[in-house]
Amino acid sequence: MTGRRLEGKVALITGATGGLGTATAELFAREGARLVITDIAEGPLRELSHRIGARGVDVVAARLDVSSAREWDEVVAVVRDRFTTLDVLVNLAGILDWPGIEDTREEEWDRVIDVNQKGTWLGMKAAMPLLRASGNASVINTSSVLGLVGSGAAAAYQASKGAVRLLSKTAAVEYARQGVRINSLHPGVIATPMIQDLLDEQGDQQPDIQRTPMRRAGRAEEIAPAILFLACDDSSFITGAELVVDGGLTAH
Ligand SMILES: NC(=O)c1ccc[n+]([C@@H]2O[C@H](COP(=O)([O-])OP(=O)(O)OC[C@H]3O[C@@H](n4cnc5c(N)ncnc54)[C@H](O)[C@@H]3O)[C@@H](O)[C@H]2O)c1
């Protein structure tokens, strides 16, 4: 996809310094968006902001722990002051925890649910007044293939990603007549820092890659265009949908 599909739009991205976040911020910048990039990793956030800003893009960087209602309110205030509007919210911040049911510790369960699940709700809650005021807004919530099918591991992560899927659908129904579309994104195995250890250890022999019909991990640059599609007006009649980008992993 080329062009200026986000010209005039303001987009807020959480987890913006991660693998998928960086690719999305870079693509959104090329597509004409004004950007609010957020993360808990403040050093990388400053670097990303300088890199994108050096190209003349209007970009603001703000620390945001998505599990904090207070920090969400602060960031939304920054958006209101700087841009007065918000048209796109991309909830990408997330953490992964592998243990299954019996080995998951309660603190880890709470942390994963707080960031992945509650963080997605808090983001929509805090940003919704601005998104409604936009009148033509889009929210992309990041679930996973592990929000669609069970893996036999990652109990807290799977629970959180399954919740993001249905939270997105109910929000889509709630806001459909108020000009806010809400969809969930379901990446498969994507080579980013989140799973880099696994890929370094196992390469293409990693079992989920072996189960992927395309027999490779996806690249962040292959996910960002799917997020762009949901963000821009090309998807104007799509809400409450699940966009799976997994090289065929969940097709069998
Ligand atoms: N990489 C994959 O294979 C894959 C597959 C399916 C879904 N996903 C999902 O995609 C999203 C992006 O993942 P990624 O692959 O880019 O991972 P990543 O680890 O590269 O990036 C995640 C980012 O989230 C940030 N973050 C962590 N906790 C945070 C918090 N409390 N508040 C704000 N930011 C926080 C991190 O600093 C990091 O920049 C995640 O929600 C992840 O669950 C990834």
CSV table of C-alpha atoms and ligand atoms in Angstrom, one decimal:
chain,number,residue,atom,x,y,z
A,1,MET,CA,0.0,0.0,0.0
A,2,THR,CA,1.3,3.4,-0.8
A,3,GLY,CA,-0.2,6.9,-0.6
A,4,ARG,CA,-1.2,9.2,2.2
A,5,ARG,CA,-4.0,7.1,3.7
A,6,LEU,CA,-3.8,8.8,7.1
A,7,GLU,CA,-3.4,12.4,5.9
A,8,GLY,CA,-4.9,14.7,8.5
A,9,LYS,CA,-5.5,12.0,11.0
A,10,VAL,CA,-4.1,11.8,14.6
A,11,ALA,CA,-3.0,8.4,15.7
A,12,LEU,CA,-2.0,7.2,19.2
A,13,ILE,CA,0.1,4.0,19.4
A,14,THR,CA,0.8,2.1,22.6
A,15,GLY,CA,3.9,-0.2,22.8
A,16,ALA,CA,5.3,2.0,20.1
A,17,THR,CA,8.9,1.0,20.6
A,18,GLY,CA,8.3,-2.7,20.2
A,19,GLY,CA,8.7,-4.7,17.0
A,20,LEU,CA,5.2,-4.2,15.7
A,21,GLY,CA,4.9,-0.7,17.3
A,22,THR,CA,7.9,0.7,15.5
A,23,ALA,CA,6.9,-0.7,12.1
A,24,THR,CA,3.4,0.7,12.6
A,25,ALA,CA,4.7,4.2,13.7
A,26,GLU,CA,7.1,4.3,10.7
A,27,LEU,CA,4.4,3.3,8.3
A,28,PHE,CA,1.8,5.7,9.8
A,29,ALA,CA,4.3,8.5,9.5
A,30,ARG,CA,4.9,7.8,5.8
A,31,GLU,CA,1.1,7.7,5.3
A,32,GLY,CA,0.7,11.3,6.6
A,33,ALA,CA,-0.5,10.7,10.2
A,34,ARG,CA,0.2,13.0,13.1
A,35,LEU,CA,1.5,10.7,15.8
A,36,VAL,CA,1.4,10.2,19.5
A,37,ILE,CA,3.8,7.4,20.3
A,38,THR,CA,3.8,5.9,23.8
A,39,ASP,CA,5.6,3.2,25.7
A,40,ILE,CA,7.1,2.4,29.1
A,41,ALA,CA,10.6,2.2,27.4
A,42,GLU,CA,11.4,6.0,27.6
A,43,GLY,CA,14.9,5.9,26.0
A,44,PRO,CA,13.8,4.0,22.9
A,45,LEU,CA,10.7,6.2,22.7
A,46,ARG,CA,12.9,9.4,22.6
A,47,GLU,CA,15.0,7.8,19.8
A,48,LEU,CA,11.9,6.8,17.7
A,49,SER,CA,10.4,10.2,18.2
A,50,HIS,CA,13.7,12.0,17.0
A,51,ARG,CA,13.9,9.6,14.0
A,52,ILE,CA,10.4,10.2,12.9
A,53,GLY,CA,10.3,13.9,13.8
A,54,ALA,CA,13.5,14.5,11.8
A,55,ARG,CA,11.5,13.8,8.6
A,56,GLY,CA,9.1,16.6,9.4
A,57,VAL,CA,6.4,14.5,10.9
A,58,ASP,CA,4.3,16.0,13.7
A,59,VAL,CA,5.1,13.5,16.5
A,60,VAL,CA,4.7,13.6,20.3
A,61,ALA,CA,6.2,11.0,22.6
A,62,ALA,CA,4.8,10.3,26.0
A,63,ARG,CA,5.5,7.7,28.6
A,64,LEU,CA,2.4,5.5,29.1
A,65,ASP,CA,2.0,2.3,31.2
A,66,VAL,CA,-1.2,1.1,29.7
A,67,SER,CA,-2.2,-0.6,33.0
A,68,SER,CA,-2.5,2.8,34.7
A,69,ALA,CA,-5.7,4.7,34.4
A,70,ARG,CA,-3.9,7.8,35.7
A,71,GLU,CA,-1.3,7.7,33.0
A,72,TRP,CA,-3.9,7.1,30.3
A,73,ASP,CA,-5.7,10.3,31.5
A,74,GLU,CA,-2.4,12.2,31.3
A,75,VAL,CA,-1.7,11.1,27.8
A,76,VAL,CA,-5.2,11.8,26.6
A,77,ALA,CA,-4.8,15.3,28.0
A,78,VAL,CA,-1.5,15.7,26.0
A,79,VAL,CA,-3.4,14.6,22.8
A,80,ARG,CA,-6.2,17.1,23.5
A,81,ASP,CA,-3.8,20.0,24.1
A,82,ARG,CA,-1.5,19.3,21.2
A,83,PHE,CA,-4.0,18.1,18.5
A,84,THR,CA,-7.5,18.6,19.9
A,85,THR,CA,-8.6,15.4,18.1
A,86,LEU,CA,-7.9,11.7,18.0
A,87,ASP,CA,-8.8,9.5,15.0
A,88,VAL,CA,-6.9,6.3,15.5
A,89,LEU,CA,-6.0,4.3,18.6
A,90,VAL,CA,-3.7,1.3,18.1
A,91,ASN,CA,-3.4,-0.8,21.3
A,92,LEU,CA,-0.2,-2.7,20.7
A,93,ALA,CA,1.4,-2.8,24.2
A,94,GLY,CA,1.6,-6.3,25.5
A,95,ILE,CA,3.6,-8.8,27.5
A,96,LEU,CA,4.0,-12.6,27.1
A,97,ASP,CA,4.2,-15.2,29.8
A,98,TRP,CA,4.5,-18.9,28.8
A,99,PRO,CA,3.6,-21.1,31.8
A,100,GLY,CA,0.4,-23.1,31.7
A,101,ILE,CA,-2.4,-23.3,34.2
A,102,GLU,CA,-0.5,-24.9,37.2
A,103,ASP,CA,2.8,-23.1,36.7
A,104,THR,CA,1.5,-19.6,36.3
A,105,ARG,CA,2.1,-17.5,39.4
A,106,GLU,CA,-0.6,-15.3,40.6
A,107,GLU,CA,1.5,-12.1,40.3
A,108,GLU,CA,2.3,-13.0,36.7
A,109,TRP,CA,-1.3,-13.7,36.0
A,110,ASP,CA,-2.3,-10.3,37.4
A,111,ARG,CA,0.4,-8.5,35.5
A,112,VAL,CA,-0.4,-10.1,32.1
A,113,ILE,CA,-4.1,-9.4,32.5
A,114,ASP,CA,-3.5,-5.9,33.7
A,115,VAL,CA,-1.4,-5.0,30.7
A,116,ASN,CA,-3.0,-6.9,27.9
A,117,GLN,CA,-6.6,-7.0,28.9
A,118,LYS,CA,-7.2,-4.2,31.3
A,119,GLY,CA,-4.8,-1.9,29.4
A,120,THR,CA,-6.9,-2.3,26.3
A,121,TRP,CA,-10.1,-1.4,28.1
A,122,LEU,CA,-8.5,1.5,29.9
A,123,GLY,CA,-7.3,2.8,26.6
A,124,MET,CA,-10.7,2.7,25.0
A,125,LYS,CA,-12.3,4.2,28.1
A,126,ALA,CA,-9.9,7.1,28.3
A,127,ALA,CA,-9.7,7.9,24.6
A,128,MET,CA,-13.3,7.4,23.7
A,129,PRO,CA,-14.5,11.0,24.3
A,130,LEU,CA,-11.9,12.2,21.7
A,131,LEU,CA,-12.6,9.3,19.4
A,132,ARG,CA,-16.3,10.0,19.4
A,133,ALA,CA,-15.7,13.7,18.8
A,134,SER,CA,-13.7,12.7,15.8
A,135,GLY,CA,-16.8,11.2,14.2
A,136,ASN,CA,-14.7,8.9,12.0
A,137,ALA,CA,-12.4,7.0,14.3
A,138,SER,CA,-10.8,3.6,14.3
A,139,VAL,CA,-9.5,1.5,17.2
A,140,ILE,CA,-7.2,-1.5,16.6
A,141,ASN,CA,-6.8,-3.8,19.5
A,142,THR,CA,-4.1,-6.4,19.4
A,143,SER,CA,-5.1,-9.9,20.2
A,144,SER,CA,-3.2,-12.9,18.7
A,145,VAL,CA,-3.8,-16.3,17.1
A,146,LEU,CA,-3.6,-17.2,20.8
A,147,GLY,CA,-6.8,-15.3,21.2
A,148,LEU,CA,-8.5,-17.7,18.8
A,149,VAL,CA,-7.1,-21.2,19.5
A,150,GLY,CA,-5.6,-22.9,22.5
A,151,SER,CA,-1.9,-23.8,22.6
A,152,GLY,CA,-1.7,-25.8,25.9
A,153,ALA,CA,0.5,-23.1,27.4
A,154,ALA,CA,0.6,-19.3,28.1
A,155,ALA,CA,-2.5,-19.5,30.3
A,156,ALA,CA,-2.6,-15.8,31.3
A,157,TYR,CA,-1.6,-14.6,27.9
A,158,GLN,CA,-4.3,-16.7,26.1
A,159,ALA,CA,-6.9,-15.6,28.6
A,160,SER,CA,-6.0,-11.9,28.0
A,161,LYS,CA,-5.9,-12.2,24.2
A,162,GLY,CA,-9.2,-14.1,24.1
A,163,ALA,CA,-10.7,-11.3,26.2
A,164,VAL,CA,-9.3,-8.6,23.9
A,165,ARG,CA,-11.1,-10.3,21.0
A,166,LEU,CA,-14.6,-10.1,22.6
A,167,LEU,CA,-14.0,-6.8,24.3
A,168,SER,CA,-13.4,-5.4,20.8
A,169,LYS,CA,-16.6,-6.9,19.5
A,170,THR,CA,-18.8,-5.6,22.2
A,171,ALA,CA,-17.2,-2.1,21.9
A,172,ALA,CA,-17.7,-2.3,18.2
A,173,VAL,CA,-21.5,-2.8,18.8
A,174,GLU,CA,-21.6,-0.1,21.5
A,175,TYR,CA,-20.0,2.6,19.3
A,176,ALA,CA,-21.0,1.6,15.8
A,177,ARG,CA,-23.5,4.5,15.5
A,178,GLN,CA,-21.1,7.0,17.0
A,179,GLY,CA,-18.5,7.0,14.3
A,180,VAL,CA,-16.0,4.7,16.0
A,181,ARG,CA,-15.0,1.4,14.4
A,182,ILE,CA,-13.2,-1.2,16.6
A,183,ASN,CA,-11.5,-4.3,15.3
A,184,SER,CA,-9.1,-6.9,16.7
A,185,LEU,CA,-5.8,-8.0,15.1
A,186,HIS,CA,-4.5,-11.5,15.3
A,187,PRO,CA,-0.9,-11.9,14.4
A,188,GLY,CA,0.7,-15.4,14.2
A,189,VAL,CA,4.4,-15.9,14.8
A,190,ILE,CA,6.1,-12.6,14.1
A,191,ALA,CA,9.8,-12.0,14.5
A,192,THR,CA,10.0,-9.2,17.1
A,193,PRO,CA,11.8,-8.8,20.5
A,194,MET,CA,8.8,-10.5,22.2
A,195,ILE,CA,9.8,-13.9,20.9
A,196,GLN,CA,13.4,-13.3,19.8
A,197,ASP,CA,14.9,-15.7,22.3
A,198,LEU,CA,12.7,-18.5,21.0
A,199,LEU,CA,13.6,-17.7,17.4
A,200,ASP,CA,17.3,-17.5,18.2
A,201,GLU,CA,17.2,-20.9,19.9
A,202,GLN,CA,15.0,-22.7,17.5
A,203,GLY,CA,14.9,-20.8,14.2
A,204,ASP,CA,12.5,-22.2,11.7
A,205,GLN,CA,12.3,-25.4,13.7
A,206,GLN,CA,10.1,-23.6,16.3
A,207,PRO,CA,7.0,-25.8,16.5
A,208,ASP,CA,4.5,-22.9,15.7
A,209,ILE,CA,6.6,-22.0,12.6
A,210,GLN,CA,6.6,-25.7,11.6
A,211,ARG,CA,2.8,-25.6,11.9
A,212,THR,CA,2.5,-22.4,9.8
A,213,PRO,CA,1.7,-23.4,6.2
A,214,MET,CA,4.1,-20.7,4.9
A,215,ARG,CA,6.9,-22.3,7.2
A,216,ARG,CA,8.4,-19.0,8.3
A,217,ALA,CA,7.9,-16.3,10.9
A,218,GLY,CA,6.2,-13.1,9.7
A,219,ARG,CA,8.0,-9.7,9.8
A,220,ALA,CA,6.7,-6.7,11.6
A,221,GLU,CA,6.6,-4.9,8.3
A,222,GLU,CA,4.0,-7.5,7.2
A,223,ILE,CA,1.7,-6.7,10.1
A,224,ALA,CA,1.9,-2.9,9.9
A,225,PRO,CA,0.0,-2.7,6.6
A,226,ALA,CA,-2.9,-4.7,8.1
A,227,ILE,CA,-3.0,-2.2,11.0
A,228,LEU,CA,-3.0,0.6,8.5
A,229,PHE,CA,-5.9,-1.0,6.6
A,230,LEU,CA,-8.0,-1.1,9.7
A,231,ALA,CA,-7.0,2.4,10.7
A,232,CYS,CA,-7.7,4.2,7.4
A,233,ASP,CA,-11.0,4.8,5.5
A,234,ASP,CA,-10.4,1.8,3.2
A,235,SER,CA,-12.0,-0.3,6.0
A,236,SER,CA,-14.9,2.1,6.5
A,237,PHE,CA,-17.6,-0.7,6.7
A,238,ILE,CA,-15.5,-3.1,8.9
A,239,THR,CA,-16.1,-3.1,12.6
A,240,GLY,CA,-16.2,-5.9,15.2
A,241,ALA,CA,-14.1,-8.0,12.8
A,242,GLU,CA,-11.0,-10.2,13.5
A,243,LEU,CA,-8.1,-9.7,11.1
A,244,VAL,CA,-5.8,-12.7,11.2
A,245,VAL,CA,-2.3,-12.3,9.8
A,246,ASP,CA,-0.6,-15.6,10.5
A,247,GLY,CA,0.8,-17.2,7.3
A,248,GLY,CA,-2.1,-19.7,7.5
A,249,LEU,CA,-1.4,-21.0,11.0
A,250,THR,CA,-5.0,-21.0,12.1
A,251,ALA,CA,-6.3,-22.2,8.7
A,252,HIS,CA,-5.9,-25.9,9.8
B,1,LIG,N1,5.4,-11.0,18.0
B,1,LIG,C1,4.4,-11.9,17.9
B,1,LIG,O1,4.7,-13.1,17.5
B,1,LIG,C2,3.0,-11.6,18.3
B,1,LIG,C3,2.0,-12.5,18.0
B,1,LIG,C4,0.7,-12.2,18.3
B,1,LIG,C5,0.4,-11.0,19.0
B,1,LIG,N2,1.4,-10.2,19.3
B,1,LIG,C6,1.0,-9.0,20.1
B,1,LIG,O2,1.5,-7.8,19.4
B,1,LIG,C7,1.7,-6.8,20.3
B,1,LIG,C8,3.0,-6.2,20.0
B,1,LIG,O3,4.0,-7.1,20.3
B,1,LIG,P1,5.5,-7.1,19.7
B,1,LIG,O4,5.7,-8.4,19.0
B,1,LIG,O5,5.8,-5.9,19.0
B,1,LIG,O6,6.3,-7.2,21.1
B,1,LIG,P2,7.5,-6.3,21.7
B,1,LIG,O7,7.9,-7.0,22.9
B,1,LIG,O8,8.5,-6.1,20.6
B,1,LIG,O9,6.7,-4.9,22.0
B,1,LIG,C9,5.9,-4.8,23.1
B,1,LIG,C10,6.0,-3.4,23.6
B,1,LIG,O10,5.0,-3.1,24.6
B,1,LIG,C11,5.7,-2.4,25.6
B,1,LIG,N3,5.1,-2.6,26.9
B,1,LIG,C12,5.2,-3.6,27.8
B,1,LIG,N4,4.5,-3.4,28.9
B,1,LIG,C13,3.9,-2.2,28.7
B,1,LIG,C14,3.0,-1.4,29.5
B,1,LIG,N5,2.6,-1.9,30.8
B,1,LIG,N6,2.6,-0.2,29.1
B,1,LIG,C15,3.0,0.2,27.9
B,1,LIG,N7,3.8,-0.5,27.1
B,1,LIG,C16,4.3,-1.7,27.5
B,1,LIG,C17,7.2,-2.8,25.6
B,1,LIG,O11,8.0,-1.8,26.2
B,1,LIG,C18,7.4,-3.0,24.1
B,1,LIG,O12,7.8,-1.8,23.5
B,1,LIG,C19,1.5,-7.4,21.7
B,1,LIG,O13,0.3,-7.1,22.2
B,1,LIG,C20,1.7,-8.9,21.4
B,1,LIG,O14,1.0,-9.6,22.4
B,1,LIG,C21,2.7,-10.4,19.0
